[in-house]
CSV table of N, CA and C in Angstrom, one decimal:
chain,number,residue,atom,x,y,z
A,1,UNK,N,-34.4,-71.6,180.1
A,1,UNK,CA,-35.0,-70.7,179.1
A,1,UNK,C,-36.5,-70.8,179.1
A,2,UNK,N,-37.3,-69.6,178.8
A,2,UNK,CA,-38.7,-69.7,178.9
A,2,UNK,C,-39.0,-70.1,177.5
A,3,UNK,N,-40.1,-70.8,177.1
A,3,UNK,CA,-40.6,-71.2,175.8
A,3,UNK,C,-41.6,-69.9,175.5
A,4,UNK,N,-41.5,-69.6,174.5
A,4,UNK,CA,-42.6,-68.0,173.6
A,4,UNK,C,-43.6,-68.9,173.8
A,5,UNK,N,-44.1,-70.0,173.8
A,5,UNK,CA,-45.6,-70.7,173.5
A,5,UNK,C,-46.6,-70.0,172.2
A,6,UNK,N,-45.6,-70.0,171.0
A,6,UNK,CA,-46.0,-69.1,169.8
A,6,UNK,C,-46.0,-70.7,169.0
A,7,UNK,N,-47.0,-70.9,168.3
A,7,UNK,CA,-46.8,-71.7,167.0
A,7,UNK,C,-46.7,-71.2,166.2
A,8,UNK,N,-46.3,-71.8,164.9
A,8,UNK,CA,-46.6,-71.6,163.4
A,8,UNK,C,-46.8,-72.9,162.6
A,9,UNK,N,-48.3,-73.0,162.4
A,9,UNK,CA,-48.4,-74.3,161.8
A,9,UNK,C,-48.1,-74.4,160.2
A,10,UNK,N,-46.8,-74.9,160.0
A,10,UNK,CA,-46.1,-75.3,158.7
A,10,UNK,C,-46.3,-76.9,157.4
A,11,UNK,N,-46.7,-76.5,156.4
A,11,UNK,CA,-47.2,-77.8,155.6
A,11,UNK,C,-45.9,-78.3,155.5
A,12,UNK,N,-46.0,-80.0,155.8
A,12,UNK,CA,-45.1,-81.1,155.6
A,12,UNK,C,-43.9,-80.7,154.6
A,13,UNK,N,-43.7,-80.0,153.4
A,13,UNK,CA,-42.7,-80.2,153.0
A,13,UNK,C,-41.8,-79.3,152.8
A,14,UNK,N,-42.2,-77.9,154.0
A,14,UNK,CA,-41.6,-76.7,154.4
A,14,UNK,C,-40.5,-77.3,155.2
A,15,UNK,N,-40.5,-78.3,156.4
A,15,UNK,CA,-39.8,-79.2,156.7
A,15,UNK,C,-39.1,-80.4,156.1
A,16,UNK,N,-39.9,-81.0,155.1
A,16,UNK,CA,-39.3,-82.1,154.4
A,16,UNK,C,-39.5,-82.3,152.6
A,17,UNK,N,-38.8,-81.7,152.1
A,17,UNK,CA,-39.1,-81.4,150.6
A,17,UNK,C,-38.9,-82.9,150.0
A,18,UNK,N,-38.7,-83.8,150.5
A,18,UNK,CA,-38.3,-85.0,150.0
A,18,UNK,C,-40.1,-85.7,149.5
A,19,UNK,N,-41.2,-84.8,150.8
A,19,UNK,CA,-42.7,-85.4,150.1
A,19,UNK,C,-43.0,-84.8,149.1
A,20,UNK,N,-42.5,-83.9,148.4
A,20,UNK,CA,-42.9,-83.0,147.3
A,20,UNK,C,-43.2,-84.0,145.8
A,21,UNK,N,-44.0,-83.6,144.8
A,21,UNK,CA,-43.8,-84.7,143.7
A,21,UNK,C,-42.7,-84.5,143.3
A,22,UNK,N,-42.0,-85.6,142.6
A,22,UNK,CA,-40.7,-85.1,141.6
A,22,UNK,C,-40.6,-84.2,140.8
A,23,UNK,N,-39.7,-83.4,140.9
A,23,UNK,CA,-39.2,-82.0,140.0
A,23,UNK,C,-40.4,-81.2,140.6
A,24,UNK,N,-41.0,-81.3,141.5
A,24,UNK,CA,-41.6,-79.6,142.3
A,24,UNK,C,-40.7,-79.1,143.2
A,25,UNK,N,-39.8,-79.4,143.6
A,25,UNK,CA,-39.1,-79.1,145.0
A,25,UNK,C,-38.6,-77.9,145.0
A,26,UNK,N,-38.7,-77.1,145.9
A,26,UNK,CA,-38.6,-75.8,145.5
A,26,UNK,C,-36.6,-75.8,146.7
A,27,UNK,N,-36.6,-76.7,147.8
A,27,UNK,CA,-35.1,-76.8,148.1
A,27,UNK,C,-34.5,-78.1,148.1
A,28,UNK,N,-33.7,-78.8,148.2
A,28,UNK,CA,-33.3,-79.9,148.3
A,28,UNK,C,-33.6,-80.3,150.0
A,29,UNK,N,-33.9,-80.1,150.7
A,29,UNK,CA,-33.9,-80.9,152.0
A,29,UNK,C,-35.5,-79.9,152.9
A,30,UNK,N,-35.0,-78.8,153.8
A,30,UNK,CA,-35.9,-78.0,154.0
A,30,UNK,C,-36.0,-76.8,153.5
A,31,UNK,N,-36.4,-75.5,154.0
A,31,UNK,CA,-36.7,-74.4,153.5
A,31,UNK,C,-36.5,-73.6,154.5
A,32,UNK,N,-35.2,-73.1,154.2
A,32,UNK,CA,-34.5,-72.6,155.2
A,32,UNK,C,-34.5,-71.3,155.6
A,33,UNK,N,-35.1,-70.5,154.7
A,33,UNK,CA,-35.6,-68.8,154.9
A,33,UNK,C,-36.8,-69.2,155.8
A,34,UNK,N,-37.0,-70.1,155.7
A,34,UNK,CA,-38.9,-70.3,156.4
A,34,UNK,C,-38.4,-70.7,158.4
A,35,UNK,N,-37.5,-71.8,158.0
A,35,UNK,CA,-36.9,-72.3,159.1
A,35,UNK,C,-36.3,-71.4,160.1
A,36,UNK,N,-35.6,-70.2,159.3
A,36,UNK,CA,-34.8,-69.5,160.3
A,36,UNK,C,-35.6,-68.0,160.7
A,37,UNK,N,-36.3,-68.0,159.6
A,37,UNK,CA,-37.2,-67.0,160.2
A,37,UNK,C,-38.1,-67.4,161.4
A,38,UNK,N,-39.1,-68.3,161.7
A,38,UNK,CA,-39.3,-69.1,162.2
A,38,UNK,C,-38.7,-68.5,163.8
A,39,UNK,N,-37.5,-69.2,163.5
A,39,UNK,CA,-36.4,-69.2,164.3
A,39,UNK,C,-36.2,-67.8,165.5
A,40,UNK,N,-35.8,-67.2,164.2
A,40,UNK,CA,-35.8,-65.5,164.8
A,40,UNK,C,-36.7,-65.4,165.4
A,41,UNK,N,-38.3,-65.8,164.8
A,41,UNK,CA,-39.1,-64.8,165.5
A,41,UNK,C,-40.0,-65.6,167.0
A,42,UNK,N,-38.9,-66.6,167.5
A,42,UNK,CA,-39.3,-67.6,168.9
A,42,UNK,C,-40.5,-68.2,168.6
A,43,UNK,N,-40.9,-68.9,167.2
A,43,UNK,CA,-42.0,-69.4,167.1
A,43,UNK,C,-41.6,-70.7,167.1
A,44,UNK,N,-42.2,-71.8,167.7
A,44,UNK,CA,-42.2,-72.9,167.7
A,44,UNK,C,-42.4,-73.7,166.2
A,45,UNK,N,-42.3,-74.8,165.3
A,45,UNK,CA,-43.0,-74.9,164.4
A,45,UNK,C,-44.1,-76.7,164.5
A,46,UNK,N,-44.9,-76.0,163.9
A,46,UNK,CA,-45.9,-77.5,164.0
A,46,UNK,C,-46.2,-77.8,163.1
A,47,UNK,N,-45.6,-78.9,162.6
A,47,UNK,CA,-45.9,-79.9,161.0
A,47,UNK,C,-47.0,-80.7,161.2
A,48,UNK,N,-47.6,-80.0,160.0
A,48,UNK,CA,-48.8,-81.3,159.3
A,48,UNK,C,-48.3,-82.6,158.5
A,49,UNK,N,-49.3,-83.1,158.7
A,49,UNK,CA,-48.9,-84.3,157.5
A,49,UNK,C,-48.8,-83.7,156.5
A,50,UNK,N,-48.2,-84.8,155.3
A,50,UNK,CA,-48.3,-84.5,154.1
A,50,UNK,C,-49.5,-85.3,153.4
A,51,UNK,N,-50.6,-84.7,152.9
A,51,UNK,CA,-51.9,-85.6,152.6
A,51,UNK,C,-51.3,-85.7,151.5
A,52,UNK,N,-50.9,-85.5,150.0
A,52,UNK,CA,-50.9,-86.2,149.0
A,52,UNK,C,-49.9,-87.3,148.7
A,53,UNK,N,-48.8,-87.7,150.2
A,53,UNK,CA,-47.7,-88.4,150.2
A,53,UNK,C,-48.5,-89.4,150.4
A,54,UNK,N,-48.9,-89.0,152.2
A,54,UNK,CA,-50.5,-90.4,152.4
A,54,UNK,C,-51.4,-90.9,152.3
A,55,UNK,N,-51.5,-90.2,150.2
A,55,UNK,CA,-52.7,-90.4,149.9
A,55,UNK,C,-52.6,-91.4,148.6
A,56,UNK,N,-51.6,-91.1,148.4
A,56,UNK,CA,-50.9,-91.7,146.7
A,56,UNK,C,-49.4,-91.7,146.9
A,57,UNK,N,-48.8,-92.0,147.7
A,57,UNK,CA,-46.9,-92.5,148.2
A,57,UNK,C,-46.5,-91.7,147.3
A,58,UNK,N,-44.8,-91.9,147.5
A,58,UNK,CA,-43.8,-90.7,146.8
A,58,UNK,C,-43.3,-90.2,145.7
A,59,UNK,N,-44.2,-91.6,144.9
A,59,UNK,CA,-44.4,-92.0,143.3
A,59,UNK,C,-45.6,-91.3,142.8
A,60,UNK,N,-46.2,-90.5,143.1
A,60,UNK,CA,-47.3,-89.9,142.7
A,60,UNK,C,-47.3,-88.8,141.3
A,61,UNK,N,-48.2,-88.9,140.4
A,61,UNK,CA,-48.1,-88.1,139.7
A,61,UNK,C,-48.9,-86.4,140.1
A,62,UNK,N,-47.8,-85.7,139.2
A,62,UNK,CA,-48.5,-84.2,139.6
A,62,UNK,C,-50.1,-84.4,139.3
A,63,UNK,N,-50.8,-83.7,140.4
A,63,UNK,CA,-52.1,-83.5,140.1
A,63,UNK,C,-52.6,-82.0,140.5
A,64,UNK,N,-53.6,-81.8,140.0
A,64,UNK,CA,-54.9,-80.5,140.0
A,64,UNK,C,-55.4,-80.6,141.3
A,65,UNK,N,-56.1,-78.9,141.7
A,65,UNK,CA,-56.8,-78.6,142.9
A,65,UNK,C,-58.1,-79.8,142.5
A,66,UNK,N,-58.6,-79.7,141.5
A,66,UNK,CA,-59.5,-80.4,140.8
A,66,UNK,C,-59.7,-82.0,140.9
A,67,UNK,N,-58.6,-82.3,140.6
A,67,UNK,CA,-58.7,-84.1,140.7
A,67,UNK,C,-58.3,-84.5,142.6
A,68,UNK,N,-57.8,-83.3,142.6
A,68,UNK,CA,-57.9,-83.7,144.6
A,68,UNK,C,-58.7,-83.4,145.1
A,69,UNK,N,-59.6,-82.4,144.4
A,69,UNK,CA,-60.9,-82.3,145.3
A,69,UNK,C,-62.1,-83.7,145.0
A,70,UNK,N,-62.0,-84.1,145.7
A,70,UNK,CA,-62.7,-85.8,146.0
A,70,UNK,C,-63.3,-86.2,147.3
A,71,UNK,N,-64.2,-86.6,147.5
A,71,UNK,CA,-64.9,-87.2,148.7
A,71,UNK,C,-63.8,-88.0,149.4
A,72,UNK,N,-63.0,-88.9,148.8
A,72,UNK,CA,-61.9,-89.8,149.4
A,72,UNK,C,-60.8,-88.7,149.7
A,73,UNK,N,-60.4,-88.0,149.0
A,73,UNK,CA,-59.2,-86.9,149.3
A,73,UNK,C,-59.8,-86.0,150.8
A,74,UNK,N,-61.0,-85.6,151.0
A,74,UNK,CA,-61.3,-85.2,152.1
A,74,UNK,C,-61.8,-86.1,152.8
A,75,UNK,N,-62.5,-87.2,152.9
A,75,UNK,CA,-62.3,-87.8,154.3
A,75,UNK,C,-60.9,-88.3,155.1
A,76,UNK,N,-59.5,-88.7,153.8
A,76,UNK,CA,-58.4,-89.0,153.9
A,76,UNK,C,-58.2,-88.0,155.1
A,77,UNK,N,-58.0,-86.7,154.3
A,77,UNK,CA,-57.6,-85.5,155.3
A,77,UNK,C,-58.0,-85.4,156.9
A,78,UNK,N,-59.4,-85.4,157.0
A,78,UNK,CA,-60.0,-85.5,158.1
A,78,UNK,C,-59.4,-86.2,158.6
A,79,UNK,N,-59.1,-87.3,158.7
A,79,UNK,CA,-58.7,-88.8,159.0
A,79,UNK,C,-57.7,-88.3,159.5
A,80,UNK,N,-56.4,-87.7,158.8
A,80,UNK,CA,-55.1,-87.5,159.1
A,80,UNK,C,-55.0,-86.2,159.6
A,81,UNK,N,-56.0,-85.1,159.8
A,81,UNK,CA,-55.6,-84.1,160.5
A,81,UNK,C,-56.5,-84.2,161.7
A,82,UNK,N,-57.0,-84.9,162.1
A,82,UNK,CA,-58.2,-85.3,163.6
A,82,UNK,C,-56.7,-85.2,164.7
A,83,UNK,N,-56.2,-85.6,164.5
A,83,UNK,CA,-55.1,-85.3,165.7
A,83,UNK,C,-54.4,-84.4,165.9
A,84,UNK,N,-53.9,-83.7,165.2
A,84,UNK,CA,-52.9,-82.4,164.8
A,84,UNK,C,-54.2,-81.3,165.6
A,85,UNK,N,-55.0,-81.6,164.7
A,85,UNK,CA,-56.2,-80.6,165.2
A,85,UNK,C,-56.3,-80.7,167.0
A,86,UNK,N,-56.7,-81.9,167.2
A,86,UNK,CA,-56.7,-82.1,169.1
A,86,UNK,C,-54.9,-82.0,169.5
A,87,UNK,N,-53.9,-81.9,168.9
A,87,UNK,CA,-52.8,-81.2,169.4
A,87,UNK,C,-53.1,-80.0,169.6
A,88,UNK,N,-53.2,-79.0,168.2
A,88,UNK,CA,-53.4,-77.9,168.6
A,88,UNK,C,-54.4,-77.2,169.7
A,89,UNK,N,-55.3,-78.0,169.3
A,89,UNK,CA,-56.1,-77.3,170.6
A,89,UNK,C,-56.0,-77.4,172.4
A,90,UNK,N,-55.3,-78.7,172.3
A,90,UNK,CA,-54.8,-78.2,173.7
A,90,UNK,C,-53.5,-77.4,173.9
A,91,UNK,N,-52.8,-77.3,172.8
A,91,UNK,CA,-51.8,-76.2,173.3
A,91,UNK,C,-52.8,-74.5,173.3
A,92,UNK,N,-53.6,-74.4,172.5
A,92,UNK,CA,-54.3,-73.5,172.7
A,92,UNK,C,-55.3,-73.4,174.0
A,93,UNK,N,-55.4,-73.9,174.5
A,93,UNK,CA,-56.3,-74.0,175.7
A,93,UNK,C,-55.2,-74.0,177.1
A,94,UNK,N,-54.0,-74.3,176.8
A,94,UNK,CA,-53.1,-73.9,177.9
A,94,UNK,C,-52.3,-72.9,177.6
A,95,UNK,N,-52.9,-71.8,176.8
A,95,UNK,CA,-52.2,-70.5,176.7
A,95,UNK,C,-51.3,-70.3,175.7
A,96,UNK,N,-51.2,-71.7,174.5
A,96,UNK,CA,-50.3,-71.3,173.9
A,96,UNK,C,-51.2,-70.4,172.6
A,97,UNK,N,-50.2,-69.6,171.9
A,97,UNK,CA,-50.6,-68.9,170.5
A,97,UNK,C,-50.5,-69.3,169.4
A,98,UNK,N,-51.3,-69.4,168.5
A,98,UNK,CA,-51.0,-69.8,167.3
A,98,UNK,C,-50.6,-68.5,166.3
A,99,UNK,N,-49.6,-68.6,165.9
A,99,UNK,CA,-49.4,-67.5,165.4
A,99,UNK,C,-49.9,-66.5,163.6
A,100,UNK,N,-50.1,-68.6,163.2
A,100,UNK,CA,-50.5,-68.4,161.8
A,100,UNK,C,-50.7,-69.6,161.9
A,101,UNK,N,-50.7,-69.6,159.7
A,101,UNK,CA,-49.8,-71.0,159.1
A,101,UNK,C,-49.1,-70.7,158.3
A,102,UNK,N,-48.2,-71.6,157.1
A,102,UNK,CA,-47.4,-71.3,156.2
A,102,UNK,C,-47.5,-72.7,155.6
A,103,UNK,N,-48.5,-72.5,154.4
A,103,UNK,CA,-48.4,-73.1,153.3
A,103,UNK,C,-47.8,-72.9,152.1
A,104,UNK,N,-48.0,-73.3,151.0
A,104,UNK,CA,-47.3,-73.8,149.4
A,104,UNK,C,-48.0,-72.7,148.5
A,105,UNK,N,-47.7,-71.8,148.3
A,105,UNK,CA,-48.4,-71.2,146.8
A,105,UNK,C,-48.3,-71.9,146.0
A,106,UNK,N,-49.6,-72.1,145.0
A,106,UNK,CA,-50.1,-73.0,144.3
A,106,UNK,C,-50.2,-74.7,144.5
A,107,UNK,N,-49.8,-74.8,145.3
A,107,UNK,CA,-50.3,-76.3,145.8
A,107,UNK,C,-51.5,-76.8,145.9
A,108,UNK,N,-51.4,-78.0,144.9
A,108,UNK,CA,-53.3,-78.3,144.8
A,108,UNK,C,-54.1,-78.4,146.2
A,109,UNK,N,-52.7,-78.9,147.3
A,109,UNK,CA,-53.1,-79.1,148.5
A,109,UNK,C,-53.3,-78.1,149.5
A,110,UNK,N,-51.8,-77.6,149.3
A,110,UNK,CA,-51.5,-76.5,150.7
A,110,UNK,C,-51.4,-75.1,150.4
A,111,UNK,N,-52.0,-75.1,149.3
A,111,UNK,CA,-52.5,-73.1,149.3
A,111,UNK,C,-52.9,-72.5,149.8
A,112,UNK,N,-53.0,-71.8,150.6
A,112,UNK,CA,-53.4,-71.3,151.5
A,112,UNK,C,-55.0,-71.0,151.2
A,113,UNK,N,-55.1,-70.4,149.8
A,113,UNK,CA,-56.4,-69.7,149.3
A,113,UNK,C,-57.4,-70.9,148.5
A,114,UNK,N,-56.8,-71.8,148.0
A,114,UNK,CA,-57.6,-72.8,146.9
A,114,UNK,C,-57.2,-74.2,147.4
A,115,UNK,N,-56.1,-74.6,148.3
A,115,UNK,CA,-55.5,-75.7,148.4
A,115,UNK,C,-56.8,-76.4,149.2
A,116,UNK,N,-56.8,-78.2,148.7
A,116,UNK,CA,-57.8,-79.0,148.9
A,116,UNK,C,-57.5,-79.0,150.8
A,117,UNK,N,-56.1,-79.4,150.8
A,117,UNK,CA,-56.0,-80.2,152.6
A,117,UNK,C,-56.2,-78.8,153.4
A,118,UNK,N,-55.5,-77.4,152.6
A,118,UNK,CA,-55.8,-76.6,153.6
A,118,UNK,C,-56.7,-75.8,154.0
A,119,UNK,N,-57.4,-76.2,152.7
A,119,UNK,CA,-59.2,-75.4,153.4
A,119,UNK,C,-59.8,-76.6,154.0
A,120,UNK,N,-59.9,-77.8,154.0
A,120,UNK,CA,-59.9,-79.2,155.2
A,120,UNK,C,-59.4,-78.7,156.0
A,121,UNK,N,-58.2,-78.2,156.0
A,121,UNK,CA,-57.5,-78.2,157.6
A,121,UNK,C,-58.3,-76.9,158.1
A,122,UNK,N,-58.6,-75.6,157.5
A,122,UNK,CA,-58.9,-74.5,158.6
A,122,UNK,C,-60.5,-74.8,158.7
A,123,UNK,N,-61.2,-75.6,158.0
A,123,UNK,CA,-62.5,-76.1,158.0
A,123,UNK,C,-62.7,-76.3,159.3
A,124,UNK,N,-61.5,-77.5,159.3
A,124,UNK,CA,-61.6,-78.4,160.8
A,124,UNK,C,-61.5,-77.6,162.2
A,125,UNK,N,-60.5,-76.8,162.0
A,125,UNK,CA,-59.6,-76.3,163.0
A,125,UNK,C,-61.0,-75.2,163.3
A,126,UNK,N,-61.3,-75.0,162.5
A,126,UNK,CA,-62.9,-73.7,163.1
A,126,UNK,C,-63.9,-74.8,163.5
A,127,UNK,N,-64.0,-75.8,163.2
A,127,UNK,CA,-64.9,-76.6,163.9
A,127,UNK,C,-64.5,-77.4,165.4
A,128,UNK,N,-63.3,-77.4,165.6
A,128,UNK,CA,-63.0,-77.4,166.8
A,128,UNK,C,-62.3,-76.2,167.7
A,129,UNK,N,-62.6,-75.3,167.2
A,129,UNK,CA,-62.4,-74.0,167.4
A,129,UNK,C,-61.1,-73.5,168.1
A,130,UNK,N,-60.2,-74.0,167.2
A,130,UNK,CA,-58.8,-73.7,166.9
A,130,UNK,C,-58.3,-72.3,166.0
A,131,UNK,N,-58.1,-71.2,166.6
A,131,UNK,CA,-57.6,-70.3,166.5
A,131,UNK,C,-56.3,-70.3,165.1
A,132,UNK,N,-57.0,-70.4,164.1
A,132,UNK,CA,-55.7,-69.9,163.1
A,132,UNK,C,-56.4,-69.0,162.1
A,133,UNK,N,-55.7,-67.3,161.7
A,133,UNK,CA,-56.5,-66.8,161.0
A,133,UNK,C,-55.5,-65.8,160.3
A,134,UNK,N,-54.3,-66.4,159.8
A,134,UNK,CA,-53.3,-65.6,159.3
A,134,UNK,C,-52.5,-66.3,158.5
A,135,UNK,N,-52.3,-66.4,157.2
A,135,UNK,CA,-51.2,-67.5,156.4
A,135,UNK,C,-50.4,-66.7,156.2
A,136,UNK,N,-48.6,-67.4,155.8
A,136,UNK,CA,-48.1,-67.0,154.8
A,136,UNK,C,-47.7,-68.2,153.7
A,137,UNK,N,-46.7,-67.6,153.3
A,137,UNK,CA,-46.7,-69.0,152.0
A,137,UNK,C,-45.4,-68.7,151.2
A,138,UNK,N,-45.0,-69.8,150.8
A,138,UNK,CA,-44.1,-70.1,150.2
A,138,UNK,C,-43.9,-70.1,149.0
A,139,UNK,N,-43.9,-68.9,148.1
A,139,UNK,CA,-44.2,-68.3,147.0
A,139,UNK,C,-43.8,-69.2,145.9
A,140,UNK,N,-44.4,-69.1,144.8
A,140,UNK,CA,-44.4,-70.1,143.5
A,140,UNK,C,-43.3,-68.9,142.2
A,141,UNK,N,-42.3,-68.8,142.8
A,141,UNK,CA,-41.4,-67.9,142.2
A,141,UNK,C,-39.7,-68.6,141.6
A,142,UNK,N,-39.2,-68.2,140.8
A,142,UNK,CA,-38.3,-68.9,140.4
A,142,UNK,C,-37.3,-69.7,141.4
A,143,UNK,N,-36.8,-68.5,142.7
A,143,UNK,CA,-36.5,-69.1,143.7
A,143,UNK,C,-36.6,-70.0,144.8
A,144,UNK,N,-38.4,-69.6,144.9
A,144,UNK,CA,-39.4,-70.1,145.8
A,144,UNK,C,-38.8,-69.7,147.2
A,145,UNK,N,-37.9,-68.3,147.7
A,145,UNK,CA,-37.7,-68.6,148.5
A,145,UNK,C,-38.6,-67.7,149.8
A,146,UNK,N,-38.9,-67.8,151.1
A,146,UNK,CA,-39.7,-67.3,151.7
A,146,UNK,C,-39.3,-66.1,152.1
A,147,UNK,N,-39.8,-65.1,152.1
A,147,UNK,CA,-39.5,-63.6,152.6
A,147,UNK,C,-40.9,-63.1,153.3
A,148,UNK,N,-40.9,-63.2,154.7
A,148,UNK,CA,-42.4,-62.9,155.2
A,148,UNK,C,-42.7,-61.7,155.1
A,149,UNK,N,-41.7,-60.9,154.6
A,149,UNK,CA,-41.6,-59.2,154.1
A,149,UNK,C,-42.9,-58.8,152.8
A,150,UNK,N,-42.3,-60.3,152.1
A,150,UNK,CA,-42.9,-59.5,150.6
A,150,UNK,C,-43.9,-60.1,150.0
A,151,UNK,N,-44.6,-59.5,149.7
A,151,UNK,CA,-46.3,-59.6,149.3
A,151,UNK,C,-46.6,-60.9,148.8
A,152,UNK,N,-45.6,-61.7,148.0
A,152,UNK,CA,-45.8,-63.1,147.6
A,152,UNK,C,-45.7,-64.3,148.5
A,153,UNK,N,-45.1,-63.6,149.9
A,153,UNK,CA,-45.4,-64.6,151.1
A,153,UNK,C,-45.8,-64.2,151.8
A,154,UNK,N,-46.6,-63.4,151.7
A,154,UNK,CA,-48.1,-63.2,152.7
A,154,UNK,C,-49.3,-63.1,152.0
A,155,UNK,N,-50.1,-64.2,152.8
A,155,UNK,CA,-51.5,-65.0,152.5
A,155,UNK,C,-52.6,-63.9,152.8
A,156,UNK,N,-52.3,-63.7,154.3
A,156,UNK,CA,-52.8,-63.0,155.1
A,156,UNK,C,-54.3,-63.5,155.8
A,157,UNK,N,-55.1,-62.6,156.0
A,157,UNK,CA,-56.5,-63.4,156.7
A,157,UNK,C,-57.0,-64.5,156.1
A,158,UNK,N,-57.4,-65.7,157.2
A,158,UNK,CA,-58.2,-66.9,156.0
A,158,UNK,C,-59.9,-66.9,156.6
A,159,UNK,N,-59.8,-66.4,158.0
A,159,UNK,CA,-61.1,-66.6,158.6
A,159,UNK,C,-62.2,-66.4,157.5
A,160,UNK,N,-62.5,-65.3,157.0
A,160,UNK,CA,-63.5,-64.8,155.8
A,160,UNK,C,-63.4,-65.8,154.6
A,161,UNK,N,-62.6,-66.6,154.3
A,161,UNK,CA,-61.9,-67.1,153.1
A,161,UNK,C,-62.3,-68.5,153.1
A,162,UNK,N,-63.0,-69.1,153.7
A,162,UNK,CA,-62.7,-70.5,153.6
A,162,UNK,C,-64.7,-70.7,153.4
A,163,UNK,N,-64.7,-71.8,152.8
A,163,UNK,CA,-65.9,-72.2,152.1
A,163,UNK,C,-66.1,-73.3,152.9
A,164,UNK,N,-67.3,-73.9,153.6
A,164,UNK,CA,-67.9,-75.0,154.4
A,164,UNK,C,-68.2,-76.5,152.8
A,165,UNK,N,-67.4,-77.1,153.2
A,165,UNK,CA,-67.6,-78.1,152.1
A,165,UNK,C,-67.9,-79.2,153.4
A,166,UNK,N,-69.1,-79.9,152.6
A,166,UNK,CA,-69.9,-81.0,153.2
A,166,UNK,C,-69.2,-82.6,153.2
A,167,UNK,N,-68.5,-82.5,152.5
A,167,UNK,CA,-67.5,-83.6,152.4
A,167,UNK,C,-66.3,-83.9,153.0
A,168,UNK,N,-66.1,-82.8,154.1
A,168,UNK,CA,-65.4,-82.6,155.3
A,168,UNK,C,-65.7,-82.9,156.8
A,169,UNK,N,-67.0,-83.0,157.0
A,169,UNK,CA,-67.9,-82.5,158.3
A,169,UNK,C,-68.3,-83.9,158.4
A,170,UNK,N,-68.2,-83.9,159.9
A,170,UNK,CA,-68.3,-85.4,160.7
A,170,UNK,C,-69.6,-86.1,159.6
């Protein structure tokens, strides 16, 4: 069987809800609208870390975009996405696509639009000039469940969107 060579870079607890704080979990295990869509559409999927798991373990109390925006919170990240980032890029340089990502609505971390790690992460990924310029997201809705159909899970462009913060940068 030929591989699509399609990513979709997915935050840590789209795969593993078990990193989530206590009582945010939006499924018991993974996120399975996200998974099989995914699925359907021959996209590979590529997990990040979880930065507030390996930042403060699985006892962590809920926190703000605000109290994670920290000089320690972003060099952490850097720290832990320096290799994800040199994965992606060589799958991008041998032809593969990145198709998006798919982050957390309202997550202090992984929002697509305000989250701490994931304006770190596309910060980075433009500084090693890794090709990602399309979110969707995993809507903050009673169900939380993903429908890449409907307007609450789609992010859409981030290229324009992201702010150069100096407490990221080598």
């Amino acid at each position: 069987m030929k591989r699509s060579k399609q990513l979709l870079v997915v935050s840590h607890c789209v795969i593993n809800q078990n990193a989530v704080v206590d009582g945010e979990a939006r499924s018991p295990g993974i996120m399975k609208a996200a998974v099989d869509w995914s699925y359907k559409q021959g996209y590979g999927i590529f997990q990040l870390p979880c930065p507030e798991f390996t930042f403060l373990g699985p006892d962590r109390p809920p926190m703000t975009v605000e109290e994670y925006d920290t000089p320690e919170f972003h060099n952490h990240n850097r720290k832990i996405l320096l290799p994800y980032i040199e994965q992606l890029k060589v799958y991008q340089d041998h032809g593969y696509e990145i198709v998006g990502g798919l982050g957390i609505s309202d997550s202090p971390s992984c929002d697509p639009g305000k989250g701490v790690f994931m304006q770190d992460f596309i910060q980075i990924a433009t500084e090693y000039e890794v090709n990602i310029d399309f979110f969707w997201q995993i809507p903050n809705t009673p169900s939380g469940k993903f429908d890449p159909n409907h307007p609450k899970s789609i992010f859409g462009p981030v290229s324009s969107s992201i702010k150069v913060n100096e407490a990221v940068k080598e």
